[in-house]
Each structure stands twice: as structure tokens, then as C-alpha cells.
Short mmCIF file of C-alpha atoms and ligand atoms in Angstrom, two decimals:
data_model
loop_
_atom_site.label_atom_id
_atom_site.label_comp_id
_atom_site.label_asym_id
_atom_site.label_seq_id
_atom_site.Cartn_x
_atom_site.Cartn_y
_atom_site.Cartn_z
CA UNK A 1 -13.68 -104.95 78.17
CA UNK A 2 -14.75 -107.53 75.69
CA UNK A 3 -16.47 -107.49 72.35
CA UNK A 4 -19.40 -109.89 72.33
CA UNK A 5 -22.13 -111.04 70.01
CA UNK A 6 -25.42 -111.98 71.68
CA UNK A 7 -27.98 -113.88 69.62
CA UNK A 8 -31.62 -114.25 70.61
CA UNK A 9 -33.86 -116.84 68.93
CA UNK A 10 -37.51 -116.69 68.01
CA UNK A 11 -39.01 -117.63 71.38
CA UNK A 12 -36.75 -115.14 73.14
CA UNK A 13 -38.18 -112.30 71.04
CA UNK A 14 -41.64 -113.90 70.75
CA UNK A 15 -43.58 -110.89 72.01
CA UNK A 16 -43.07 -107.31 73.15
CA UNK A 17 -42.49 -108.25 76.81
CA UNK A 18 -39.80 -110.69 75.79
CA UNK A 19 -38.14 -108.11 73.56
CA UNK A 20 -38.02 -105.79 76.56
CA UNK A 21 -36.48 -108.61 78.59
CA UNK A 22 -33.82 -109.05 75.88
CA UNK A 23 -33.14 -105.31 75.97
CA UNK A 24 -32.46 -105.57 79.72
CA UNK A 25 -29.98 -108.39 79.17
CA UNK A 26 -28.22 -106.38 76.50
CA UNK A 27 -28.17 -103.31 78.73
CA UNK A 28 -26.49 -105.38 81.47
CA UNK A 29 -23.78 -106.54 79.06
CA UNK A 30 -23.20 -102.93 77.95
CA UNK A 31 -23.01 -101.71 81.56
CA UNK A 32 -20.39 -104.37 82.25
CA UNK A 33 -18.26 -102.49 79.76
CA UNK A 34 -18.67 -104.72 76.70
CA UNK A 35 -19.00 -103.69 73.08
CA UNK A 36 -22.13 -105.48 71.97
CA UNK A 37 -23.62 -106.60 68.69
CA UNK A 38 -26.98 -108.38 68.94
CA UNK A 39 -28.36 -110.74 66.33
CA UNK A 40 -32.06 -111.55 66.45
CA UNK A 41 -34.44 -113.99 64.83
CA UNK A 42 -38.00 -113.28 63.82
CA UNK A 43 -40.72 -113.70 66.47
CA UNK A 44 -41.40 -117.40 66.93
CA UNK A 45 -43.89 -118.71 64.41
CA UNK A 46 -43.59 -115.74 62.07
CA UNK A 47 -41.11 -117.34 59.65
CA UNK A 48 -43.33 -120.44 59.46
CA UNK A 49 -46.25 -118.19 58.57
CA UNK A 50 -44.25 -116.41 55.85
CA UNK A 51 -43.07 -119.72 54.38
CA UNK A 52 -46.64 -121.00 54.40
CA UNK A 53 -47.91 -117.93 52.55
CA UNK A 54 -45.35 -118.48 49.80
CA UNK A 55 -46.44 -122.10 49.52
CA UNK A 56 -50.11 -121.12 49.35
CA UNK A 57 -49.52 -118.67 46.52
CA UNK A 58 -47.54 -121.24 44.53
CA UNK A 59 -46.04 -124.52 45.82
CA UNK A 60 -43.08 -124.22 43.44
CA UNK A 61 -42.08 -120.58 43.72
CA UNK A 62 -39.16 -118.33 42.78
CA UNK A 63 -36.59 -118.67 45.60
CA UNK A 64 -35.58 -115.00 45.20
CA UNK A 65 -39.11 -113.87 45.98
CA UNK A 66 -39.32 -116.44 48.80
CA UNK A 67 -36.28 -114.73 50.35
CA UNK A 68 -37.90 -111.32 49.93
CA UNK A 69 -40.89 -112.57 51.89
CA UNK A 70 -39.31 -114.71 54.62
CA UNK A 71 -36.58 -112.21 55.49
CA UNK A 72 -39.18 -109.70 56.68
CA UNK A 73 -39.70 -111.33 60.09
CA UNK A 74 -36.24 -110.25 61.26
CA UNK A 75 -36.72 -106.68 60.09
CA UNK A 76 -39.57 -106.34 62.59
CA UNK A 77 -37.57 -107.63 65.57
CA UNK A 78 -34.40 -105.58 64.93
CA UNK A 79 -36.47 -102.40 64.83
CA UNK A 80 -38.42 -103.31 67.95
CA UNK A 81 -35.29 -104.28 69.89
CA UNK A 82 -33.51 -101.06 68.86
CA UNK A 83 -36.54 -99.08 70.08
CA UNK A 84 -36.61 -101.07 73.35
CA UNK A 85 -32.91 -100.38 73.92
CA UNK A 86 -33.23 -96.68 73.17
CA UNK A 87 -36.18 -96.56 75.54
CA UNK A 88 -34.01 -97.73 78.45
CA UNK A 89 -31.20 -95.35 77.59
CA UNK A 90 -28.96 -97.61 75.51
CA UNK A 91 -27.85 -96.14 72.17
CA UNK A 92 -28.72 -98.68 69.47
CA UNK A 93 -29.47 -98.97 65.77
CA UNK A 94 -30.86 -101.71 63.61
CA UNK A 95 -29.05 -103.26 60.62
CA UNK A 96 -30.69 -105.37 57.94
CA UNK A 97 -28.50 -107.90 56.12
CA UNK A 98 -28.07 -105.68 53.07
CA UNK A 99 -27.20 -102.64 55.17
CA UNK A 100 -24.25 -104.33 56.92
CA UNK A 101 -23.76 -105.83 54.25
CA UNK A 102 -23.63 -109.58 54.82
CA UNK A 103 -22.51 -110.84 51.41
CA UNK A 104 -23.72 -114.33 50.49
CA UNK A 105 -23.60 -116.59 47.47
CA UNK A 106 -26.62 -116.78 45.19
CA UNK A 107 -28.22 -119.99 46.49
CA UNK A 108 -31.48 -118.34 47.43
CA UNK A 109 -33.29 -120.05 50.30
CA UNK A 110 -30.09 -121.57 51.68
CA UNK A 111 -27.35 -119.11 50.87
CA UNK A 112 -23.86 -119.24 52.42
CA UNK A 113 -22.23 -116.20 53.93
CA UNK A 114 -19.12 -115.23 51.98
CA UNK A 115 -17.99 -112.06 53.65
CA UNK A 116 -19.26 -109.52 56.17
CA UNK A 117 -18.20 -105.91 55.90
CA UNK A 118 -18.10 -104.66 59.50
CA UNK A 119 -16.15 -101.45 59.07
CA UNK A 120 -18.96 -99.00 59.68
CA UNK A 121 -20.47 -101.17 62.38
CA UNK A 122 -17.18 -101.36 64.28
CA UNK A 123 -16.82 -97.60 64.18
CA UNK A 124 -20.29 -97.13 65.63
CA UNK A 125 -19.84 -99.87 68.23
CA UNK A 126 -16.67 -98.12 69.42
CA UNK A 127 -18.81 -95.09 70.31
CA UNK A 128 -20.98 -97.27 72.54
CA UNK A 129 -23.80 -97.89 70.09
CA UNK A 130 -25.28 -101.39 70.15
CA UNK A 131 -25.60 -102.94 66.69
CA UNK A 132 -28.89 -104.83 66.35
CA UNK A 133 -28.47 -107.08 63.33
CA UNK A 134 -31.09 -109.09 61.47
CA UNK A 135 -30.22 -112.77 61.51
CA UNK A 136 -30.99 -115.19 58.68
CA UNK A 137 -30.55 -112.67 55.86
CA UNK A 138 -27.89 -111.35 53.55
CA UNK A 139 -27.27 -109.86 50.15
CA UNK A 140 -26.74 -112.10 47.14
CA UNK A 141 -24.34 -111.39 44.25
CA UNK A 142 -27.40 -110.46 42.19
CA UNK A 143 -28.08 -107.57 44.60
CA UNK A 144 -31.15 -109.41 45.88
CA UNK A 145 -32.01 -110.30 49.47
CA UNK A 146 -30.92 -113.83 50.37
CA UNK A 147 -31.67 -116.06 53.37
CA UNK A 148 -29.49 -118.68 55.00
CA UNK A 149 -31.86 -121.62 55.48
CA UNK A 150 -34.07 -122.32 58.48
CA UNK A 151 -32.39 -121.62 61.79
CA UNK A 152 -29.90 -119.42 59.95
CA UNK A 153 -29.71 -116.68 62.58
CA UNK A 154 -27.27 -118.85 64.51
CA UNK A 155 -24.96 -118.71 61.52
CA UNK A 156 -25.44 -114.96 61.16
CA UNK A 157 -24.35 -114.57 64.79
CA UNK A 158 -21.29 -116.79 64.62
CA UNK A 159 -20.15 -115.35 61.29
CA UNK A 160 -20.59 -111.83 62.65
CA UNK A 161 -18.58 -112.79 65.75
CA UNK A 162 -15.80 -114.07 63.47
CA UNK A 163 -15.89 -110.92 61.31
CA UNK A 164 -15.82 -108.65 64.36
CA UNK A 165 -13.08 -110.70 66.02
CA UNK A 166 -15.44 -110.98 68.99
CA UNK A 167 -14.28 -112.59 72.22
CA UNK A 168 -17.34 -114.81 72.30
CA UNK A 169 -20.72 -115.51 70.76
CA UNK A 170 -23.57 -116.20 73.19
CA UNK A 171 -26.58 -117.95 71.70
CA UNK A 172 -29.61 -117.32 73.91
CA UNK A 173 -32.46 -119.72 73.36
CA UNK A 174 -35.46 -121.37 75.05
CA UNK A 175 -33.54 -124.24 76.70
CA UNK A 176 -30.58 -123.97 79.09
CA UNK A 177 -27.94 -125.33 76.73
CA UNK A 178 -27.11 -128.33 74.60
CA UNK A 179 -28.54 -131.53 76.05
CA UNK A 180 -27.84 -135.22 75.48
CA UNK A 181 -31.00 -135.18 73.37
CA UNK A 182 -33.95 -132.85 72.79
CA UNK A 183 -35.14 -132.05 76.34
CA UNK A 184 -38.63 -131.38 75.03
CA UNK A 185 -38.97 -135.01 73.98
CA UNK A 186 -36.90 -136.86 76.55
CA UNK A 187 -37.50 -135.53 80.06
CA UNK A 188 -34.39 -137.34 81.31
CA UNK A 189 -32.08 -135.48 78.89
CA UNK A 190 -29.01 -134.02 80.60
CA UNK A 191 -27.44 -130.62 79.97
CA UNK A 192 -23.82 -130.84 78.80
CA UNK A 193 -21.28 -128.38 80.27
CA UNK A 194 -19.11 -128.66 77.19
CA UNK A 195 -19.31 -130.28 73.79
CA UNK A 196 -16.67 -130.49 71.05
CA UNK A 197 -17.16 -128.60 67.80
CA UNK A 198 -17.03 -131.92 66.02
CA UNK A 199 -19.78 -133.56 68.04
CA UNK A 200 -21.92 -130.44 67.92
CA UNK A 201 -21.47 -130.38 64.16
CA UNK A 202 -22.68 -133.97 63.86
CA UNK A 203 -25.55 -133.42 66.30
CA UNK A 204 -26.69 -130.32 64.43
CA UNK A 205 -26.32 -131.93 61.03
CA UNK A 206 -28.57 -134.83 62.03
CA UNK A 207 -31.31 -132.63 63.39
CA UNK A 208 -30.55 -131.15 66.84
CA UNK A 209 -31.84 -127.77 65.81
CA UNK A 210 -30.47 -125.98 68.89
CA UNK A 211 -27.72 -124.72 66.54
CA UNK A 212 -27.81 -124.53 62.76
CA UNK A 213 -25.14 -126.85 61.30
CA UNK A 214 -23.49 -124.14 59.28
CA UNK A 215 -23.02 -122.02 62.42
CA UNK A 216 -20.95 -124.79 63.99
CA UNK A 217 -18.85 -125.11 60.82
CA UNK A 218 -18.13 -121.39 60.91
CA UNK A 219 -17.35 -121.50 64.66
CA UNK A 220 -14.97 -124.40 64.15
CA UNK A 221 -13.21 -122.77 61.23
CA UNK A 222 -12.73 -119.40 62.90
CA UNK A 223 -12.35 -120.68 66.49
CA UNK A 224 -15.31 -118.69 67.75
CA UNK A 225 -16.14 -119.53 71.39
CA UNK A 226 -19.83 -120.32 71.27
CA UNK A 227 -21.95 -120.61 74.36
CA UNK A 228 -25.57 -121.81 74.28
CA UNK A 229 -27.70 -120.59 77.17
CA UNK A 230 -31.22 -119.67 78.25
CA UNK A 231 -32.66 -116.22 77.72
CA UNK A 232 -35.16 -116.87 80.51
CA UNK A 233 -33.13 -118.52 83.29
CA UNK A 234 -29.80 -117.35 84.69
CA UNK A 235 -27.82 -120.57 84.60
CA UNK A 236 -24.56 -121.70 83.06
CA UNK A 237 -25.08 -123.00 79.54
CA UNK A 238 -23.01 -125.22 77.25
CA UNK A 239 -19.65 -124.23 75.81
CA UNK A 240 -18.82 -125.51 72.34
CA UNK A 241 -15.04 -125.96 72.28
CA UNK A 242 -12.03 -127.99 71.14
CA UNK A 243 -11.60 -131.62 72.21
CA UNK A 244 -8.57 -130.76 74.38
CA UNK A 245 -10.74 -128.63 76.65
CA UNK A 246 -12.89 -131.58 77.62
CA UNK A 247 -11.46 -133.75 80.37
CA UNK A 248 -13.85 -136.66 80.51
CA UNK A 249 -15.18 -137.71 77.17
CA UNK A 250 -18.32 -139.84 77.03
CA UNK A 251 -18.64 -142.74 74.59
CA UNK A 252 -21.92 -141.39 73.28
CA UNK A 253 -22.55 -137.70 73.79
CA UNK A 254 -25.90 -137.24 72.19
CA UNK A 255 -28.87 -138.54 70.27
CA UNK A 256 -30.74 -136.51 67.69
CA UNK A 257 -33.69 -136.94 65.41
CA UNK A 258 -34.87 -135.28 62.26
CA UNK A 259 -38.41 -135.31 60.99
CA UNK A 260 -37.22 -133.30 58.04
CA UNK A 261 -36.59 -136.39 55.92
CA UNK A 262 -38.48 -137.87 53.02
CA UNK A 263 -37.64 -141.18 51.40
CA UNK A 264 -37.49 -141.55 47.64
CA UNK A 265 -37.19 -144.94 45.94
CA UNK A 266 -36.52 -145.50 42.28
CA UNK A 267 -37.75 -149.00 41.55
CA UNK A 268 -35.90 -151.03 38.91
CA UNK A 269 -33.34 -148.57 37.60
CA UNK A 270 -30.93 -150.02 35.03
CA UNK A 271 -27.78 -151.32 36.75
CA UNK A 272 -25.12 -149.71 34.56
CA UNK A 273 -22.18 -147.32 35.01
CA UNK A 274 -23.21 -143.69 35.25
CA UNK A 275 -26.70 -144.26 36.54
CA UNK A 276 -26.05 -142.79 40.01
CA UNK A 277 -24.46 -139.74 38.38
CA UNK A 278 -27.47 -139.40 36.08
CA UNK A 279 -29.85 -139.47 39.05
CA UNK A 280 -27.98 -137.29 41.54
CA UNK A 281 -26.59 -134.79 39.02
CA UNK A 282 -29.93 -133.12 38.23
CA UNK A 283 -30.85 -133.12 41.93
CA UNK A 284 -27.60 -131.32 42.77
CA UNK A 285 -28.23 -128.84 39.97
CA UNK A 286 -31.60 -128.09 41.53
CA UNK A 287 -29.75 -127.50 44.87
CA UNK A 288 -31.50 -130.46 46.47
CA UNK A 289 -29.41 -132.05 49.21
CA UNK A 290 -29.46 -135.81 49.26
CA UNK A 291 -28.75 -137.40 52.62
CA UNK A 292 -28.91 -141.17 53.15
CA UNK A 293 -28.41 -143.37 50.11
CA UNK A 294 -28.78 -147.13 49.67
CA UNK A 295 -28.53 -149.09 46.49
CA UNK A 296 -29.49 -152.74 46.39
CA UNK A 297 -27.26 -155.38 44.90
CA UNK A 298 -28.72 -156.17 41.52
CA UNK A 299 -30.04 -159.73 41.48
CA UNK A 300 -30.32 -160.16 37.75
CA UNK A 301 -27.43 -157.85 36.83
CA UNK A 302 -29.89 -155.70 34.88
CA UNK A 303 -31.73 -153.53 37.34
CA UNK A 304 -31.65 -152.43 40.94
CA UNK A 305 -33.62 -150.33 43.43
CA UNK A 306 -32.13 -147.07 44.64
CA UNK A 307 -33.41 -145.40 47.81
CA UNK A 308 -32.33 -142.07 49.25
CA UNK A 309 -33.62 -139.27 51.45
CA UNK A 310 -34.07 -135.54 50.83
CA UNK A 311 -35.40 -132.76 53.07
CA UNK A 312 -39.21 -132.81 53.32
CA UNK A 313 -39.37 -129.31 51.86
CA UNK A 314 -37.46 -130.51 48.77
CA UNK A 315 -39.61 -133.58 48.11
CA UNK A 316 -41.96 -132.00 45.57
CA UNK A 317 -39.07 -130.53 43.62
CA UNK A 318 -37.10 -133.79 43.79
CA UNK A 319 -40.09 -135.69 42.47
CA UNK A 320 -40.45 -133.25 39.60
CA UNK A 321 -36.75 -133.41 38.70
CA UNK A 322 -36.87 -137.23 38.65
CA UNK A 323 -40.13 -137.37 36.70
CA UNK A 324 -38.70 -134.96 34.13
CA UNK A 325 -35.67 -137.23 33.77
CA UNK A 326 -37.70 -140.44 33.60
CA UNK A 327 -37.15 -141.03 29.90
CA UNK A 328 -33.38 -141.33 30.17
CA UNK A 329 -33.23 -142.78 33.69
CA UNK A 330 -35.74 -145.43 32.57
CA UNK A 331 -36.75 -146.58 36.01
CA UNK A 332 -39.96 -148.50 36.43
CA UNK A 333 -41.59 -146.60 39.30
CA UNK A 334 -40.98 -143.71 41.67
CA UNK A 335 -42.12 -144.10 45.30
CA UNK A 336 -42.04 -141.33 47.89
CA UNK A 337 -42.66 -141.56 51.64
CA UNK A 338 -42.47 -138.62 54.04
CA UNK A 339 -43.70 -140.65 56.97
CA UNK A 340 -40.16 -141.26 58.24
CA UNK A 341 -37.76 -139.93 60.86
CA UNK A 342 -34.00 -140.23 61.11
CA UNK A 343 -32.55 -141.05 64.52
CA UNK A 344 -28.81 -140.69 65.09
CA UNK A 345 -26.37 -141.50 67.87
CA UNK A 346 -23.21 -139.38 68.11
CA UNK A 347 -19.99 -139.80 70.04
CA UNK A 348 -16.25 -139.44 69.47
CA UNK A 349 -15.91 -142.61 71.58
CA UNK A 350 -17.11 -144.61 68.56
CA UNK A 351 -13.70 -144.21 67.00
CA UNK A 352 -12.17 -146.46 69.64
CA UNK A 353 -15.01 -148.62 70.93
CA UNK A 354 -16.84 -151.48 69.25
CA UNK A 355 -20.45 -152.47 69.86
CA UNK A 356 -22.07 -149.03 69.83
CA UNK A 357 -23.97 -149.68 66.59
CA UNK A 358 -25.01 -153.11 67.77
CA UNK A 359 -26.51 -151.59 70.92
CA UNK A 360 -28.59 -149.27 68.74
CA UNK A 361 -29.90 -152.10 66.55
CA UNK A 362 -30.63 -154.33 69.55
CA UNK A 363 -32.47 -151.56 71.41
CA UNK A 364 -34.67 -150.79 68.41
CA UNK A 365 -35.32 -154.50 67.84
CA UNK A 366 -36.43 -154.92 71.45
CA UNK A 367 -38.95 -152.12 70.92
CA UNK A 368 -40.15 -153.75 67.71
CA UNK A 369 -39.00 -150.84 65.53
CA UNK A 370 -38.05 -151.69 61.97
CA UNK A 371 -34.95 -150.02 60.47
CA UNK A 372 -35.36 -148.89 56.84
CA UNK A 373 -31.91 -147.39 56.11
CA UNK A 374 -28.65 -147.33 58.07
CA UNK A 375 -25.73 -144.98 57.50
CA UNK A 376 -22.59 -144.49 59.57
CA UNK A 377 -19.67 -142.10 59.82
CA UNK A 378 -16.65 -142.16 62.10
CA UNK A 379 -18.55 -140.74 65.07
CA UNK A 380 -22.20 -141.26 64.09
CA UNK A 381 -24.79 -143.94 63.33
CA UNK A 382 -28.10 -142.97 61.76
CA UNK A 383 -31.18 -145.04 61.08
CA UNK A 384 -34.35 -144.20 59.21
CA UNK A 385 -37.52 -145.48 60.89
CA UNK A 386 -41.24 -144.92 60.68
CA UNK A 387 -42.13 -141.48 62.04
CA UNK A 388 -44.55 -142.71 64.70
CA UNK A 389 -41.70 -144.41 66.57
CA UNK A 390 -39.54 -141.28 66.93
CA UNK A 391 -40.16 -140.59 70.60
CA UNK A 392 -40.09 -144.23 71.65
CA UNK A 393 -36.76 -144.74 69.86
CA UNK A 394 -35.21 -141.63 71.42
CA UNK A 395 -36.21 -142.57 74.95
CA UNK A 396 -35.15 -146.19 74.61
CA UNK A 397 -31.75 -145.27 73.14
CA UNK A 398 -31.17 -142.55 75.73
CA UNK A 399 -31.62 -145.13 78.47
CA UNK A 400 -29.66 -147.85 76.66
CA UNK A 401 -26.57 -145.63 76.31
CA UNK A 402 -26.71 -144.63 79.98
CA UNK A 403 -27.45 -140.99 79.25
CA UNK A 404 -30.50 -140.58 81.51
CA UNK A 405 -30.01 -137.80 84.05
P1 LIG B 501 -34.19 -120.52 68.72
O1 LIG B 501 -35.49 -119.97 68.25
O2 LIG B 501 -33.72 -119.91 70.00
O3 LIG B 501 -33.13 -120.52 67.65
P2 LIG B 501 -34.64 -123.32 68.23
O4 LIG B 501 -36.06 -123.78 68.35
O5 LIG B 501 -34.09 -123.13 66.89
O6 LIG B 501 -34.48 -122.02 69.13
O7 LIG B 501 -33.68 -124.33 69.00
C1 LIG B 501 -33.92 -124.66 70.36
C2 LIG B 501 -34.68 -125.97 70.45
O8 LIG B 501 -33.82 -127.02 70.01
C3 LIG B 501 -35.07 -126.39 71.84
O9 LIG B 501 -36.30 -125.83 72.22
C4 LIG B 501 -35.12 -127.90 71.74
O10 LIG B 501 -36.45 -128.38 71.62
C5 LIG B 501 -34.39 -128.22 70.46
N1 LIG B 501 -33.32 -129.22 70.62
C6 LIG B 501 -33.16 -130.31 69.84
N2 LIG B 501 -32.12 -131.03 70.24
C7 LIG B 501 -31.59 -130.40 71.31
C8 LIG B 501 -30.48 -130.67 72.16
N3 LIG B 501 -29.69 -131.76 72.00
N4 LIG B 501 -30.22 -129.80 73.17
C9 LIG B 501 -30.99 -128.72 73.35
N5 LIG B 501 -32.06 -128.41 72.57
C10 LIG B 501 -32.36 -129.24 71.56
N1 LIG B 502 -36.35 -116.90 61.56
C1 LIG B 502 -35.59 -117.91 60.87
C2 LIG B 502 -36.23 -119.28 61.03
O1 LIG B 502 -37.21 -119.41 61.72
C3 LIG B 502 -34.14 -117.94 61.27
C4 LIG B 502 -33.90 -118.33 62.71
O2 LIG B 502 -34.78 -118.27 63.56
O3 LIG B 502 -32.77 -118.68 63.02
O4 LIG B 502 -35.75 -120.22 60.46
MG1 LIG B 503 -32.80 -121.77 66.02
#
């Protein structure tokens, strides 16, 4: 007997038939003698709709009320799945985030899970009752509903698996596993049998939304065995595991892209000590994550241009923060561009092999794609390019690195 957490994403619970299909999968796991907790997302599209309604009422809205609204999608699916399970003879009950409770910090809209109290749940699971838990949501220190950022149900599932000491966490989604790149964009993408936590973390953090980044961090920290697999096809998925478990390591394991980037340029900021702190401090206070940063060498020793990227959803707030601070930042002009995409190549092989970055630059040059920003880490190279070239860049790089299946 094992204790398992099964997570089903938005497409997998996208309508009533699919919820019934999920119930059958859960029933099978229960009949095999497992203790099961299920984490579900909202029906596909419903969170987007809820986010859009908040934006329509007021573009800059209270994040606590945003969480109240966007967390509702998961409350629908936990109830429906519990009903579907009961209907086929499987004892089940639904749990919202606050009922568990899943305690988070107070960063509404992108809260972090701090602790999950599973005592009551464990007692009920021991009697054979399936726990159907709402992903994406928790309870903030202010006793208000919080949410974990888009795609956060993955993190709910992995954190619950860690808290329950589960034997594994199976993430059921609408593709058959983790691929060398998004299989919906590159038809030649290959499914990986295994991927290291580290590479998965990088892939997720640069946009491969198959797993939320934070879920991989939690899995890595608590050694949760995570498997990504299809909820529609019975086929082996991808295991996320330690490096030692992977026999043959590829130089480049994956390529990802993120359209969720917006470029901000401060033209002619004074080139003096403390200016970067003065710019990025207020952004951090507003909980705006800054990603790529480039600062030009100052030609006249007096001023310089500073360019960085933020998430598209944060652009309006970032602009406001910087405009409010204009008097003491004394830049000349603020330019924003959301017509960009970040493309990244990931591989632990980069640590020991030269020429991987050069291949990226050469491939993009051959396609006539201009690179606006470059950043690198030990196992990753990212470039910011014009959005219209996203698919072309992905396909060309996938071929250039020999990843085509
Ligand atoms: P869910 O609703 O199940 O959480 P998501 O839409 O969040 O599903 O994530 C699955 C999607 O991630 C796939 O449909 C695919 O388009 C996308 N994706 C991006 N990069 C990858 C990758 N490297 N491997 C697999 N899927 C990827
Ligand atoms: N429903 C949430 C979202 O769409 C959480 C998730 O699906 O993981 O972002
Ligand atoms: Mg997801």
C-alpha cells in the first residue's frame, strides 16, 4: 500500500465528462490499495475568466479581493469531483485551502505555502476516504484567502505530498510528460523519461509551464518523487529525480519560451552609486519580480540606459511605481515594450562544454532574429527577442541542438 497524491490540471477537469474520467482514475488507484489525496485545478479557462473580470472592474485592484475571486474556480471542481467519486462508490470529501488549512504568507496573488496541517486529513484518509483538495489556494496570516500564482495547483500538490509524507506525487496533465520543448509548438519535441530536479527547475522558471517553478523547488527540497503524465492516455510519463538516477545526460535537455515578459527601459538615468537600488527597491516593495537586467556602460560618465524585464501582468504596476519615483530617479524617459518573448536553452552539460551559447547566437543569426538581451546561468542561456519570432526560434534551436525526435 502506498500513499499517493494525484493532481489533475485544468484541461483534465475541463468538463463534467472529464471529471467523471478523473474519478475513474482515482477509483482505480484506491482499488489498488492506495491512500489517495487528489488535488485539482479549476476547469480550463475559468481562472482566466475570473482574472479578466477583476481587471475589467479595476485594472489596479486589491490583491486580497483578487484572491477571493480567482480561488473560486477550484471550489467548483473539488465539489464536482467529490460528487463524481461518491457516485461510483468511492468515499470522498472536498477540502478548500482554508479548511485543510494550507497556511501561506501574505503575498496575495503569489503567496508561498508555509505549512500544511494534515492531521485531520490523514485520519480520514486512513479510513479510506479520498481527500479532494483545492489547488492554487491557501489561507494567509491575515485570515484571508490567498492564491499561489498562476499554475499554482502543481505546488499545492507537491507541498501536500511532502506534508503527507506521500510515496509519490503524480501530476496528470494534457500532454504525456515533460518534453524537450513545448510539444504544442514544436511537433518534433521528444518526451523525456527522466529529468533532474535542477533542469526541471530551470525549464519551469523560464516558462515551461508544464510544472509551476515553485512546485519543483518544493519537490527538490523535500525529495518528493514527481511524475508528469497524461490524464487521457495510458503511457509512461516523465520522472523528475536526482542527477544520479539519470544514466545518460544530454548536453542540452530542453528549450523553453516565455511570452510573459515585458521590457522596461529607463533612458538616461544618472550613473551614480545607489541608482540601481533606488530603481529596484520600490519594485521589490511592490512585489514585482524583475527578471533580465542590462545596464549600458555610461559613455559620458553621467548617465546610462537601464533595461530590464518584468512579468506582463506586472507591467502597469511597474510603470506606475517608476513614474511615481521619477522625481528622485531623474531619468529622461520611460519606454515599455510587451512585444517580446524570452527563449532559453537548458542543460547541465553546459557546465562542462563550451560553444553551447555560440550555437544559440549563430542559429538565431542565421534566421535573421535580433537578440535584445542575453542572460546566462550555469546551466541556462536566455535571450529576449521580438515576440513574432518565438516559434521560428524554438524550432530552429530544437533542430540545431539535435533534439528533434
Ligand atoms: P495543467 O492545466 O494540466 O496544469 P498546463 O497548461 O499548466 O496544464 O501545462 C501543460 C502544458 O505545458 C502543455 O499543454 C504544454 O503546451 C505546455 N508545455 C510547455 N513546455 C512544455 C514541455 N517542455 N513539456 C511538456 N509540456 C510543455
Ligand atoms: N487554476 C489556476 C490557474 O489557472 C491554478 C492551476 O491551474 O494550477 O492558474
Ligand atoms: Mg498547470
